[in-house]
PDB file of N, CA and C in Angstrom:
ATOM      1  N   UNK A   1     -20.835   8.153  13.631  1.00  0.00           N
ATOM      2  CA  UNK A   1     -21.302   8.804  11.774  1.00  0.00           C
ATOM      3  C   UNK A   1     -19.917   9.737  11.438  1.00  0.00           C
ATOM      4  N   UNK A   2     -18.990   9.453  10.906  1.00  0.00           N
ATOM      5  CA  UNK A   2     -17.897  10.660   9.993  1.00  0.00           C
ATOM      6  C   UNK A   2     -18.940  11.920  10.246  1.00  0.00           C
ATOM      7  N   UNK A   3     -17.742  12.851  10.195  1.00  0.00           N
ATOM      8  CA  UNK A   3     -18.911  14.733   9.810  1.00  0.00           C
ATOM      9  C   UNK A   3     -17.738  15.545  10.340  1.00  0.00           C
ATOM     10  N   UNK A   4     -17.367  16.168   9.132  1.00  0.00           N
ATOM     11  CA  UNK A   4     -16.327  17.275   8.918  1.00  0.00           C
ATOM     12  C   UNK A   4     -17.011  18.711   9.533  1.00  0.00           C
ATOM     13  N   UNK A   5     -15.880  18.955  10.439  1.00  0.00           N
ATOM     14  CA  UNK A   5     -15.737  20.052  11.440  1.00  0.00           C
ATOM     15  C   UNK A   5     -15.641  21.455  11.151  1.00  0.00           C
ATOM     16  N   UNK A   6     -15.912  22.375  10.851  1.00  0.00           N
ATOM     17  CA  UNK A   6     -15.059  24.043  10.613  1.00  0.00           C
ATOM     18  C   UNK A   6     -15.754  24.191  11.635  1.00  0.00           C
ATOM     19  N   UNK A   7     -14.688  25.489  12.125  1.00  0.00           N
ATOM     20  CA  UNK A   7     -15.046  26.439  13.305  1.00  0.00           C
ATOM     21  C   UNK A   7     -15.908  26.488  13.763  1.00  0.00           C
ATOM     22  N   UNK A   8     -16.382  24.299  14.641  1.00  0.00           N
ATOM     23  CA  UNK A   8     -17.103  24.572  15.607  1.00  0.00           C
ATOM     24  C   UNK A   8     -19.119  24.142  15.477  1.00  0.00           C
ATOM     25  N   UNK A   9     -18.429  24.361  13.911  1.00  0.00           N
ATOM     26  CA  UNK A   9     -20.078  23.819  13.101  1.00  0.00           C
ATOM     27  C   UNK A   9     -19.350  22.353  12.630  1.00  0.00           C
ATOM     28  N   UNK A  10     -20.534  21.048  11.721  1.00  0.00           N
ATOM     29  CA  UNK A  10     -20.787  20.038  11.437  1.00  0.00           C
ATOM     30  C   UNK A  10     -21.404  20.663  10.295  1.00  0.00           C
ATOM     31  N   UNK A  11     -20.258  20.837   8.881  1.00  0.00           N
ATOM     32  CA  UNK A  11     -20.631  20.429   7.359  1.00  0.00           C
ATOM     33  C   UNK A  11     -20.813  19.606   6.382  1.00  0.00           C
ATOM     34  N   UNK A  12     -20.552  18.890   7.141  1.00  0.00           N
ATOM     35  CA  UNK A  12     -21.017  17.420   6.182  1.00  0.00           C
ATOM     36  C   UNK A  12     -20.779  15.771   7.250  1.00  0.00           C
ATOM     37  N   UNK A  13     -22.452  15.468   7.126  1.00  0.00           N
ATOM     38  CA  UNK A  13     -21.958  14.680   7.757  1.00  0.00           C
ATOM     39  C   UNK A  13     -22.542  12.952   6.949  1.00  0.00           C
ATOM     40  N   UNK A  14     -21.817  12.037   7.421  1.00  0.00           N
ATOM     41  CA  UNK A  14     -22.433  10.640   6.571  1.00  0.00           C
ATOM     42  C   UNK A  14     -21.289   9.216   6.423  1.00  0.00           C
ATOM     43  N   UNK A  15     -22.239   8.006   6.850  1.00  0.00           N
ATOM     44  CA  UNK A  15     -21.932   6.929   7.340  1.00  0.00           C
ATOM     45  C   UNK A  15     -21.566   6.305   5.497  1.00  0.00           C
ATOM     46  N   UNK A  16     -21.957   7.016   4.385  1.00  0.00           N
ATOM     47  CA  UNK A  16     -21.762   6.168   3.230  1.00  0.00           C
ATOM     48  C   UNK A  16     -20.572   7.469   3.027  1.00  0.00           C
ATOM     49  N   UNK A  17     -18.576   7.177   3.449  1.00  0.00           N
ATOM     50  CA  UNK A  17     -17.575   7.883   3.012  1.00  0.00           C
ATOM     51  C   UNK A  17     -16.806   6.565   2.300  1.00  0.00           C
ATOM     52  N   UNK A  18     -15.504   7.154   1.921  1.00  0.00           N
ATOM     53  CA  UNK A  18     -14.901   6.602   0.970  1.00  0.00           C
ATOM     54  C   UNK A  18     -13.268   7.061   1.538  1.00  0.00           C
ATOM     55  N   UNK A  19     -12.226   6.707   1.951  1.00  0.00           N
ATOM     56  CA  UNK A  19     -11.760   7.050   2.063  1.00  0.00           C
ATOM     57  C   UNK A  19     -10.096   6.154   1.291  1.00  0.00           C
ATOM     58  N   UNK A  20     -10.220   7.902   0.382  1.00  0.00           N
ATOM     59  CA  UNK A  20      -8.704   7.053  -0.554  1.00  0.00           C
ATOM     60  C   UNK A  20      -7.301   7.809   0.081  1.00  0.00           C
ATOM     61  N   UNK A  21      -6.559   7.485  -0.724  1.00  0.00           N
ATOM     62  CA  UNK A  21      -5.040   8.017  -0.207  1.00  0.00           C
ATOM     63  C   UNK A  21      -5.465   9.116   0.983  1.00  0.00           C
ATOM     64  N   UNK A  22      -5.720   8.017   2.055  1.00  0.00           N
ATOM     65  CA  UNK A  22      -5.410   8.528   3.576  1.00  0.00           C
ATOM     66  C   UNK A  22      -6.829   9.759   4.276  1.00  0.00           C
ATOM     67  N   UNK A  23      -8.162   9.978   2.714  1.00  0.00           N
ATOM     68  CA  UNK A  23      -8.818  11.374   2.464  1.00  0.00           C
ATOM     69  C   UNK A  23      -9.822  10.239   2.950  1.00  0.00           C
ATOM     70  N   UNK A  24     -10.993  11.096   3.390  1.00  0.00           N
ATOM     71  CA  UNK A  24     -12.348  10.466   3.778  1.00  0.00           C
ATOM     72  C   UNK A  24     -13.075  12.202   2.925  1.00  0.00           C
ATOM     73  N   UNK A  25     -13.463  10.929   1.557  1.00  0.00           N
ATOM     74  CA  UNK A  25     -14.355  11.963   0.392  1.00  0.00           C
ATOM     75  C   UNK A  25     -16.171  11.377   1.115  1.00  0.00           C
ATOM     76  N   UNK A  26     -17.250  12.566   1.796  1.00  0.00           N
ATOM     77  CA  UNK A  26     -18.059  12.305   2.125  1.00  0.00           C
ATOM     78  C   UNK A  26     -18.697  12.761   0.498  1.00  0.00           C
ATOM     79  N   UNK A  27     -20.377  12.120   0.195  1.00  0.00           N
ATOM     80  CA  UNK A  27     -21.284  12.619  -0.379  1.00  0.00           C
ATOM     81  C   UNK A  27     -21.368  14.185  -0.557  1.00  0.00           C
ATOM     82  N   UNK A  28     -21.193  14.452  -2.181  1.00  0.00           N
ATOM     83  CA  UNK A  28     -21.268  16.175  -2.188  1.00  0.00           C
ATOM     84  C   UNK A  28     -23.153  16.352  -1.809  1.00  0.00           C
ATOM     85  N   UNK A  29     -23.410  15.487  -1.606  1.00  0.00           N
ATOM     86  CA  UNK A  29     -25.177  16.059  -0.830  1.00  0.00           C
ATOM     87  C   UNK A  29     -25.110  16.042   0.556  1.00  0.00           C
ATOM     88  N   UNK A  30     -24.263  15.405   0.580  1.00  0.00           N
ATOM     89  CA  UNK A  30     -23.625  15.696   2.996  1.00  0.00           C
ATOM     90  C   UNK A  30     -23.251  17.047   3.036  1.00  0.00           C
ATOM     91  N   UNK A  31     -23.098  17.102   2.331  1.00  0.00           N
ATOM     92  CA  UNK A  31     -21.950  19.172   2.822  1.00  0.00           C
ATOM     93  C   UNK A  31     -23.326  20.579   2.563  1.00  0.00           C
ATOM     94  N   UNK A  32     -23.094  21.077   3.535  1.00  0.00           N
ATOM     95  CA  UNK A  32     -24.049  22.226   3.103  1.00  0.00           C
ATOM     96  C   UNK A  32     -23.500  23.568   2.356  1.00  0.00           C
ATOM     97  N   UNK A  33     -24.497  23.681   1.708  1.00  0.00           N
ATOM     98  CA  UNK A  33     -24.718  24.446   1.159  1.00  0.00           C
ATOM     99  C   UNK A  33     -24.199  25.687   1.826  1.00  0.00           C
ATOM    100  N   UNK A  34     -24.939  27.000   2.496  1.00  0.00           N
ATOM    101  CA  UNK A  34     -24.292  27.567   3.119  1.00  0.00           C
ATOM    102  C   UNK A  34     -23.980  28.381   3.344  1.00  0.00           C
ATOM    103  N   UNK A  35     -22.536  28.129   3.716  1.00  0.00           N
ATOM    104  CA  UNK A  35     -20.905  27.363   3.833  1.00  0.00           C
ATOM    105  C   UNK A  35     -20.129  27.878   2.712  1.00  0.00           C
ATOM    106  N   UNK A  36     -20.408  27.449   1.286  1.00  0.00           N
ATOM    107  CA  UNK A  36     -19.764  27.315   0.389  1.00  0.00           C
ATOM    108  C   UNK A  36     -20.083  28.500  -0.908  1.00  0.00           C
ATOM    109  N   UNK A  37     -18.827  28.489  -1.131  1.00  0.00           N
ATOM    110  CA  UNK A  37     -18.458  29.741  -2.326  1.00  0.00           C
ATOM    111  C   UNK A  37     -17.664  28.923  -3.936  1.00  0.00           C
ATOM    112  N   UNK A  38     -18.056  29.414  -4.295  1.00  0.00           N
ATOM    113  CA  UNK A  38     -17.401  28.424  -5.987  1.00  0.00           C
ATOM    114  C   UNK A  38     -15.759  29.620  -5.704  1.00  0.00           C
ATOM    115  N   UNK A  39     -15.226  28.243  -6.025  1.00  0.00           N
ATOM    116  CA  UNK A  39     -13.139  28.616  -6.285  1.00  0.00           C
ATOM    117  C   UNK A  39     -12.743  28.586  -7.385  1.00  0.00           C
ATOM    118  N   UNK A  40     -11.224  29.306  -8.444  1.00  0.00           N
ATOM    119  CA  UNK A  40     -12.208  29.319  -9.087  1.00  0.00           C
ATOM    120  C   UNK A  40     -10.445  28.941  -9.075  1.00  0.00           C
ATOM    121  N   UNK A  41      -9.597  28.161  -7.654  1.00  0.00           N
ATOM    122  CA  UNK A  41      -8.922  27.036  -7.645  1.00  0.00           C
ATOM    123  C   UNK A  41      -8.711  25.462  -9.214  1.00  0.00           C
ATOM    124  N   UNK A  42      -8.148  24.944  -9.298  1.00  0.00           N
ATOM    125  CA  UNK A  42      -9.108  23.260  -9.695  1.00  0.00           C
ATOM    126  C   UNK A  42      -6.368  22.917  -9.519  1.00  0.00           C
ATOM    127  N   UNK A  43      -6.324  22.490  -8.936  1.00  0.00           N
ATOM    128  CA  UNK A  43      -5.554  21.599  -9.418  1.00  0.00           C
ATOM    129  C   UNK A  43      -5.267  20.105 -10.186  1.00  0.00           C
ATOM    130  N   UNK A  44      -4.116  19.243 -10.460  1.00  0.00           N
ATOM    131  CA  UNK A  44      -4.809  18.244 -11.612  1.00  0.00           C
ATOM    132  C   UNK A  44      -4.220  16.982 -10.392  1.00  0.00           C
ATOM    133  N   UNK A  45      -4.385  15.397 -10.531  1.00  0.00           N
ATOM    134  CA  UNK A  45      -4.111  14.256 -10.125  1.00  0.00           C
ATOM    135  C   UNK A  45      -3.859  13.599 -11.068  1.00  0.00           C
ATOM    136  N   UNK A  46      -2.674  13.320 -11.448  1.00  0.00           N
ATOM    137  CA  UNK A  46      -2.199  12.059 -12.761  1.00  0.00           C
ATOM    138  C   UNK A  46      -2.827  11.381 -12.980  1.00  0.00           C
ATOM    139  N   UNK A  47      -3.665  10.013 -11.350  1.00  0.00           N
ATOM    140  CA  UNK A  47      -4.333   9.547 -11.806  1.00  0.00           C
ATOM    141  C   UNK A  47      -6.305   9.712 -11.460  1.00  0.00           C
ATOM    142  N   UNK A  48      -6.121  10.759 -10.322  1.00  0.00           N
ATOM    143  CA  UNK A  48      -8.067  10.881  -9.920  1.00  0.00           C
ATOM    144  C   UNK A  48      -8.391  11.945 -11.860  1.00  0.00           C
ATOM    145  N   UNK A  49      -7.591  12.985 -11.867  1.00  0.00           N
ATOM    146  CA  UNK A  49      -8.019  14.098 -13.275  1.00  0.00           C
ATOM    147  C   UNK A  49      -7.476  15.241 -12.309  1.00  0.00           C
ATOM    148  N   UNK A  50      -8.521  16.363 -13.182  1.00  0.00           N
ATOM    149  CA  UNK A  50      -8.399  17.491 -12.434  1.00  0.00           C
ATOM    150  C   UNK A  50      -9.487  18.371 -11.483  1.00  0.00           C
ATOM    151  N   UNK A  51      -9.009  18.503 -10.439  1.00  0.00           N
ATOM    152  CA  UNK A  51     -10.304  18.927  -9.373  1.00  0.00           C
ATOM    153  C   UNK A  51     -10.287  20.031  -8.962  1.00  0.00           C
ATOM    154  N   UNK A  52     -11.407  20.914  -8.437  1.00  0.00           N
ATOM    155  CA  UNK A  52     -12.060  22.279  -8.353  1.00  0.00           C
ATOM    156  C   UNK A  52     -11.849  21.924  -6.633  1.00  0.00           C
ATOM    157  N   UNK A  53     -12.306  23.200  -6.845  1.00  0.00           N
ATOM    158  CA  UNK A  53     -11.957  24.035  -4.886  1.00  0.00           C
ATOM    159  C   UNK A  53     -13.761  24.843  -4.738  1.00  0.00           C
ATOM    160  N   UNK A  54     -13.981  24.498  -3.620  1.00  0.00           N
ATOM    161  CA  UNK A  54     -14.924  26.054  -2.508  1.00  0.00           C
ATOM    162  C   UNK A  54     -14.058  26.192  -1.673  1.00  0.00           C
ATOM    163  N   UNK A  55     -14.322  26.898  -1.450  1.00  0.00           N
ATOM    164  CA  UNK A  55     -14.301  27.655  -0.358  1.00  0.00           C
ATOM    165  C   UNK A  55     -14.699  28.128   0.153  1.00  0.00           C
ATOM    166  N   UNK A  56     -14.763  27.758   2.539  1.00  0.00           N
ATOM    167  CA  UNK A  56     -15.631  28.072   3.082  1.00  0.00           C
ATOM    168  C   UNK A  56     -15.723  29.537   4.030  1.00  0.00           C
ATOM    169  N   UNK A  57     -17.136  29.391   3.267  1.00  0.00           N
ATOM    170  CA  UNK A  57     -16.860  30.795   4.719  1.00  0.00           C
ATOM    171  C   UNK A  57     -18.876  31.429   5.151  1.00  0.00           C
ATOM    172  N   UNK A  58     -18.560  30.881   6.232  1.00  0.00           N
ATOM    173  CA  UNK A  58     -20.065  31.589   7.113  1.00  0.00           C
ATOM    174  C   UNK A  58     -19.118  32.636   8.920  1.00  0.00           C
ATOM    175  N   UNK A  59     -20.503  33.316   8.825  1.00  0.00           N
ATOM    176  CA  UNK A  59     -20.329  34.154   9.896  1.00  0.00           C
ATOM    177  C   UNK A  59     -19.341  34.626  10.633  1.00  0.00           C
ATOM    178  N   UNK A  60     -18.446  35.398   9.376  1.00  0.00           N
ATOM    179  CA  UNK A  60     -17.372  35.909   9.025  1.00  0.00           C
ATOM    180  C   UNK A  60     -16.176  34.988   8.591  1.00  0.00           C
ATOM    181  N   UNK A  61     -16.188  33.761   8.905  1.00  0.00           N
ATOM    182  CA  UNK A  61     -15.137  32.976   8.911  1.00  0.00           C
ATOM    183  C   UNK A  61     -14.711  32.724   7.134  1.00  0.00           C
ATOM    184  N   UNK A  62     -13.453  32.579   6.728  1.00  0.00           N
ATOM    185  CA  UNK A  62     -13.646  31.832   5.726  1.00  0.00           C
ATOM    186  C   UNK A  62     -11.838  31.628   5.596  1.00  0.00           C
ATOM    187  N   UNK A  63     -11.853  30.054   4.823  1.00  0.00           N
ATOM    188  CA  UNK A  63     -11.373  29.286   4.744  1.00  0.00           C
ATOM    189  C   UNK A  63     -11.247  28.926   3.354  1.00  0.00           C
ATOM    190  N   UNK A  64      -9.897  29.251   2.795  1.00  0.00           N
ATOM    191  CA  UNK A  64     -10.198  29.929   1.070  1.00  0.00           C
ATOM    192  C   UNK A  64      -9.524  28.237   1.105  1.00  0.00           C
ATOM    193  N   UNK A  65      -9.936  28.315  -0.475  1.00  0.00           N
ATOM    194  CA  UNK A  65     -10.220  26.261  -1.084  1.00  0.00           C
ATOM    195  C   UNK A  65      -9.389  25.138   0.238  1.00  0.00           C
ATOM    196  N   UNK A  66     -10.935  24.477   1.462  1.00  0.00           N
ATOM    197  CA  UNK A  66     -10.723  23.932   1.850  1.00  0.00           C
ATOM    198  C   UNK A  66     -11.265  22.698   2.210  1.00  0.00           C
ATOM    199  N   UNK A  67     -12.726  22.651   0.737  1.00  0.00           N
ATOM    200  CA  UNK A  67     -12.900  21.237   0.449  1.00  0.00           C
ATOM    201  C   UNK A  67     -12.730  21.421  -1.679  1.00  0.00           C
ATOM    202  N   UNK A  68     -12.267  19.993  -1.966  1.00  0.00           N
ATOM    203  CA  UNK A  68     -11.750  20.051  -3.059  1.00  0.00           C
ATOM    204  C   UNK A  68     -13.194  19.031  -3.237  1.00  0.00           C
ATOM    205  N   UNK A  69     -12.571  18.695  -5.079  1.00  0.00           N
ATOM    206  CA  UNK A  69     -13.715  17.713  -5.790  1.00  0.00           C
ATOM    207  C   UNK A  69     -13.743  17.370  -7.122  1.00  0.00           C
ATOM    208  N   UNK A  70     -13.341  15.823  -7.377  1.00  0.00           N
ATOM    209  CA  UNK A  70     -13.419  16.229  -9.103  1.00  0.00           C
ATOM    210  C   UNK A  70     -14.552  15.583  -9.679  1.00  0.00           C
ATOM    211  N   UNK A  71     -14.828  16.833 -10.953  1.00  0.00           N
ATOM    212  CA  UNK A  71     -16.538  17.284 -11.466  1.00  0.00           C
ATOM    213  C   UNK A  71     -16.133  15.431 -12.372  1.00  0.00           C
ATOM    214  N   UNK A  72     -15.248  15.741 -12.713  1.00  0.00           N
ATOM    215  CA  UNK A  72     -14.979  14.088 -13.422  1.00  0.00           C
ATOM    216  C   UNK A  72     -14.239  13.075 -13.320  1.00  0.00           C
ATOM    217  N   UNK A  73     -13.604  12.661 -12.569  1.00  0.00           N
ATOM    218  CA  UNK A  73     -12.891  11.400 -12.238  1.00  0.00           C
ATOM    219  C   UNK A  73     -12.237  10.636 -13.097  1.00  0.00           C
ATOM    220  N   UNK A  74     -10.631  10.056 -13.348  1.00  0.00           N
ATOM    221  CA  UNK A  74     -11.032   8.758 -14.573  1.00  0.00           C
ATOM    222  C   UNK A  74     -11.169   8.158 -13.612  1.00  0.00           C
ATOM    223  N   UNK A  75     -10.808   6.475 -14.422  1.00  0.00           N
ATOM    224  CA  UNK A  75     -11.861   5.620 -14.393  1.00  0.00           C
ATOM    225  C   UNK A  75     -11.365   5.040 -13.247  1.00  0.00           C
ATOM    226  N   UNK A  76     -10.307   4.885 -13.105  1.00  0.00           N
ATOM    227  CA  UNK A  76      -9.521   4.680 -12.209  1.00  0.00           C
ATOM    228  C   UNK A  76     -10.189   5.186 -10.659  1.00  0.00           C
ATOM    229  N   UNK A  77     -10.160   6.199 -10.468  1.00  0.00           N
ATOM    230  CA  UNK A  77     -11.334   7.111  -9.310  1.00  0.00           C
ATOM    231  C   UNK A  77     -12.638   7.260  -9.347  1.00  0.00           C
ATOM    232  N   UNK A  78     -13.391   6.763  -9.789  1.00  0.00           N
ATOM    233  CA  UNK A  78     -14.860   6.706 -10.559  1.00  0.00           C
ATOM    234  C   UNK A  78     -15.376   6.435  -9.258  1.00  0.00           C
ATOM    235  N   UNK A  79     -14.691   5.614  -7.552  1.00  0.00           N
ATOM    236  CA  UNK A  79     -15.378   5.661  -6.318  1.00  0.00           C
ATOM    237  C   UNK A  79     -15.564   7.607  -5.911  1.00  0.00           C
ATOM    238  N   UNK A  80     -15.290   8.178  -6.317  1.00  0.00           N
ATOM    239  CA  UNK A  80     -14.848  10.213  -5.846  1.00  0.00           C
ATOM    240  C   UNK A  80     -15.620  11.049  -6.649  1.00  0.00           C
ATOM    241  N   UNK A  81     -16.450  10.077  -7.681  1.00  0.00           N
ATOM    242  CA  UNK A  81     -17.493  10.933  -8.360  1.00  0.00           C
ATOM    243  C   UNK A  81     -18.700  11.099  -7.340  1.00  0.00           C
ATOM    244  N   UNK A  82     -18.818  12.651  -7.658  1.00  0.00           N
ATOM    245  CA  UNK A  82     -19.606  13.425  -6.701  1.00  0.00           C
ATOM    246  C   UNK A  82     -20.133  13.151  -5.294  1.00  0.00           C
ATOM    247  N   UNK A  83     -18.794  13.354  -4.359  1.00  0.00           N
ATOM    248  CA  UNK A  83     -17.893  13.430  -3.845  1.00  0.00           C
ATOM    249  C   UNK A  83     -17.059  14.727  -3.757  1.00  0.00           C
ATOM    250  N   UNK A  84     -16.159  14.739  -1.416  1.00  0.00           N
ATOM    251  CA  UNK A  84     -15.286  16.123  -1.241  1.00  0.00           C
ATOM    252  C   UNK A  84     -14.845  16.011  -0.756  1.00  0.00           C
ATOM    253  N   UNK A  85     -13.869  15.953  -0.626  1.00  0.00           N
ATOM    254  CA  UNK A  85     -13.101  16.324   0.987  1.00  0.00           C
ATOM    255  C   UNK A  85     -12.442  17.469   1.384  1.00  0.00           C
ATOM    256  N   UNK A  86     -11.916  17.236   2.137  1.00  0.00           N
ATOM    257  CA  UNK A  86     -11.557  18.277   2.914  1.00  0.00           C
ATOM    258  C   UNK A  86      -9.871  18.694   3.622  1.00  0.00           C
ATOM    259  N   UNK A  87      -9.438  19.842   4.009  1.00  0.00           N
ATOM    260  CA  UNK A  87      -8.917  20.035   4.697  1.00  0.00           C
ATOM    261  C   UNK A  87      -8.109  21.326   4.906  1.00  0.00           C
ATOM    262  N   UNK A  88      -7.461  21.746   4.897  1.00  0.00           N
ATOM    263  CA  UNK A  88      -7.020  23.220   5.681  1.00  0.00           C
ATOM    264  C   UNK A  88      -7.767  23.307   7.203  1.00  0.00           C
ATOM    265  N   UNK A  89      -8.106  24.245   7.940  1.00  0.00           N
ATOM    266  CA  UNK A  89      -9.293  24.046   8.914  1.00  0.00           C
ATOM    267  C   UNK A  89     -10.287  23.084   9.321  1.00  0.00           C
ATOM    268  N   UNK A  90     -10.136  21.911   8.680  1.00  0.00           N
ATOM    269  CA  UNK A  90     -11.651  20.817   8.742  1.00  0.00           C
ATOM    270  C   UNK A  90     -10.716  20.433   9.270  1.00  0.00           C
ATOM    271  N   UNK A  91     -11.396  19.654  10.174  1.00  0.00           N
ATOM    272  CA  UNK A  91     -11.476  17.639  10.857  1.00  0.00           C
ATOM    273  C   UNK A  91     -12.377  17.400  10.464  1.00  0.00           C
ATOM    274  N   UNK A  92     -11.261  16.379  10.121  1.00  0.00           N
ATOM    275  CA  UNK A  92     -12.603  14.565  10.110  1.00  0.00           C
ATOM    276  C   UNK A  92     -12.740  13.606  11.270  1.00  0.00           C
ATOM    277  N   UNK A  93     -13.377  13.945  11.738  1.00  0.00           N
ATOM    278  CA  UNK A  93     -13.920  12.885  12.349  1.00  0.00           C
ATOM    279  C   UNK A  93     -14.357  11.738  12.329  1.00  0.00           C
ATOM    280  N   UNK A  94     -14.566  10.415  12.113  1.00  0.00           N
ATOM    281  CA  UNK A  94     -14.969   9.072  12.782  1.00  0.00           C
ATOM    282  C   UNK A  94     -16.154   8.604  13.897  1.00  0.00           C
TER     283      UNK A  94
END
């Protein structure tokens, strides 16, 4: 089962993932709430839309903007609606 690991902690795990542009998108519901802090960061993808971010914070560790998601993806990117992806210090294992 695919899982996202940050600081030796599993922060998301699901058999229902979507791979898009080499990134594994997990269902938002599979992501642990206790490690998330809203971020003010936003970026724009020309075909997916506006991305929002979460910072990971837990047990004295912080990784800014390590989780991204598309709150209102464009129609061509509908597969990532209600999903999150990871980068920076997060390792995704299949």
